[in-house]
Amino acid sequence: MHGLNARSLTGRDIVLASVLESLRRPAGHGAAVAAEAGLGKTAIATAAAQEMQAEMPVYWVYSSPALKTVPYGALAALLPDLAPRQTGSALAVMRALMARIIAQAPEGGAPAGRPGRAPLVVVDDAHDIDGPSLDLLAQLLDARHIRLLVLTRTFQDISDVLPHMWDGQVTRHQLLPLDEREVLQLCQQELQGQVSITAAVELARLTGGNPMYLLALLDEAVRTGFLVQRQGIWATTDSETPVGGRVGDLVKAQIRGLDPADRTALEVISLAEPLPLRLAFRLGLHASVDRLANLLLVMVSGASDAGQVVRPLHPIYGEVVRGMVPAARSARLHKQLQAVLAGVDLGEEGQLHLVSWSLALGAQVPEQELLYAAETANNRSDPRLALRAAAAAGRGALRIPARIQEARALLLLGKTGQATATLEGTLEQAADLRTVKQAMMVHVQLAQQSTFGSGWEVPLARQWNRAIDRLSGSQPAEAVESARCGAQTLRLLSRVWAGEYAQAELELAEVLRKARESADVEAILFAEAMTAEVQVATGRAQTALKHSTAAMDLLPEATAGSRLFGPFVLHRHLTVLLWLGDWEQLQRSVASADSPVQRTLLHSGGVADFAMGLGHLRANDLHEAVKDFSAAVEAATRNDPEGILPLALALASFAAASLGQREAAGRLLAAAGRTPPRGPEQYRLLAEGILAGGRFALDSDGSYIQKLRDTAAAAQERSFTAVEFTLRTLSLRLGDLSEAGRLLKVTEGFEGPQALVLNRATRALVDQDSAALVALASDPEPELDLQLARQCLLEAQRLARRNNDRALLNRIHRLTGRHGGGNRGMLPELTRRERDVAALVAAGQRNAEIARTLNLSVRTVEGHIYRTYEKLGISRREELRERFPLLERPSGGWKRPAEAE
């Protein structure tokens, strides 16, 4: 029997249940499962066989290419008593087989309620079975002597002999690759730790979601350092994709039986990936392409700027095959391809791979093509190839543009010091305005990662204008005008980050109008993205969505130069989606191997994990939020193009503190204290306020609530509406109702579903409408997270007591008493430290005694007691003892804290 473990069935529960349902029908029925090698057909069959063997005998039939030409060869293991002279007789074989597998069926039929004892026959790799064997099994199925479970590469491979699939007698089950969520689950299960979202998506892309290749790649990736664990987070590095070990063995096993012509075709397709179909025809590979596609080794796709192209089914196939081709043979294939290239557009990706192939062979490549390849590789987040191409191009007249691309590549790799040194002097030596713009974009990216905050935009704009003045006499008027527009955008950036939103929005509208008239794609991208940023910052996320979506839609059509704006546009689009709570679109944008920005996210400094963490935080899934923010911190520590590290640390510490994870929260808070602030003032205020909230959640020190209020007031003074909204919401979430009136005012006119619900909640708080508060808390809407719902309930309880409203108090008590249920309105569980303090309070200890017992300050103990009272809606020690008698009973699941040593 095959071995089986949980990882073999990751993402396969639904298919397995469906197969079992089919097999439990009366004898004469069955199921067929189709999938490429490695997707888990055998694992599903094994699980089904283990489930069914208590109900009926189970037999396995193994097929192989070696036995495909031998009549009844696949059934040989089930026919040990068949005489050699009888192997040519279909009747003799049938009798022998029936005697072997039907003999165990008891007389009188199956017990009532049981599917019956007709055996289950499992046929593995049915696409390689000999015709007579499958024909005989089909006859036994028609005669209702057996049930049949067939595993095959494609349904077409067996449809001639087994037409039962088309009338429902044998149900069909197409096994699909794992999706990104399932890949992440399998990776974390296998690695026994947190895996960054970008790493999981990249592994999904390389393997096509094939579990067999994924598990093999994980082993090899860890061994070679392609996948490393830092601070408990598994993430990919910029080393070469590993193709040795079991990964290589598995791919080689798939192609071992190819004839020479098909093998050559696969080598050309892998080396040129993707190969335009027109070139495949010119090379005479069309028949091989058909055969390779039927073998599920290659795929033909139309989603390319080169038209229809053929490429390996999974990128890992191409990586392995390229590594298998000897240099001399590779050179011959390269020469053959070059001979038929005339008039064929390779497309951006094809041109890039051709240059990479040429560089590997040491072939001559024109300098202009090398520079194009370096820029394209950077745009596609392939800094290793960009460095190779830039180094080869930087020996002649294109030395300055090549250095700029080298600096970009170093920046992608997180090597800011080297990038700065490489960029030195390029602005002054640039010979044309396009090169000036490229240099300025890298200067901007370097400045964004600095700890100097804002203020660098205007000096850089001056440098840009000086370079324009120097070159304006030798450049076309349109190019000069476009460059002036670029310098103006830096000044606009300064306005936005200074909070001058109204003026900036007017100027951006004018920039956008002119850019559309002149079809200046780069200016359109910038203006659309910055307009979205301004509108989000002023509480208009729904309006901003139109602009961020327009920019995202434009990215795939953008020129090589304008793709510099890819990360800039993506970050602002994600911000819009987060404010609108569009989790499905967010998932597609950052956690999908098919996302057009997937490669960009590999060097985005944890933006994907950061975005998912915000989503989990909004959904009150604090455990997942801590994991996501921790992964973002790890990535941003090495490379932080968007300056999110302080914010990620603040949010991670807040989520950990809210869960009572004191050690993790303390570590994150300490790291935040050591991290210099960066980015515009909005980012700094936001991080400052969230850190104050995290420290309050950890220590219940009221001074941190005051710090949070002060930071929100500073945001209000600077007209940072979205920052103020966030901080005042956080303050309310932590139990501070003093600024509910101000939050009510902020939410009026603020776009997005969260603002609508918060408006209702703050209105009820300001009006002291206890019935409305209870209604909100008893069945909170998705946008009102649990902690806010609990605060509504606590305030309703206070008001009901003040008004001596017994009916409402009884209703609140019913809501707060559901400690064992899953009701979203129930009061929160206490943190570990709050439970420790509560247990000693219930035991009758005074605050000073508790402080000595737990080795805390009296002030900290008082803070914990205050927060416990707030959470539980009580005000006296006696109420704590009455409310939670289980605190004194170990059998209730509570433990007294250990005495301090």
Coordinates of C-alpha atoms in Angstrom, one line a residue, residues 4 24 83 96 133 167 190 192 195 223 286-287 303 355 402 441 539 568-569 644 649 673 698 718 794 821 846:
L4 CA 0.1 8.6 2.9
R24 CA -19.8 4.0 -3.0
A83 CA -0.3 -20.6 -17.6
A96 CA -8.3 -16.2 -14.0
S133 CA -6.1 -5.0 -20.0
D167 CA -22.5 8.8 -19.6
E190 CA 6.6 21.4 5.3
Q192 CA 7.3 24.2 10.0
V195 CA 6.6 31.7 4.9
R223 CA 19.8 23.2 0.8
H286 CA 5.4 21.9 -35.2
A287 CA 4.9 18.1 -34.9
A303 CA -1.0 36.0 -23.8
V355 CA 20.2 38.2 -24.7
A402 CA 24.4 51.3 -18.3
M441 CA 14.1 58.1 -10.8
G539 CA -11.0 60.3 2.9
F568 CA 4.9 53.4 -7.1
V569 CA 1.6 52.7 -8.8
I644 CA 7.2 50.8 5.4
L649 CA 7.1 47.3 13.3
G673 CA 12.6 52.2 19.0
L698 CA 1.0 45.9 26.4
R718 CA -1.9 69.1 9.5
L794 CA -19.3 48.1 27.5
G821 CA -19.9 30.3 22.0
R846 CA -4.2 43.7 47.3

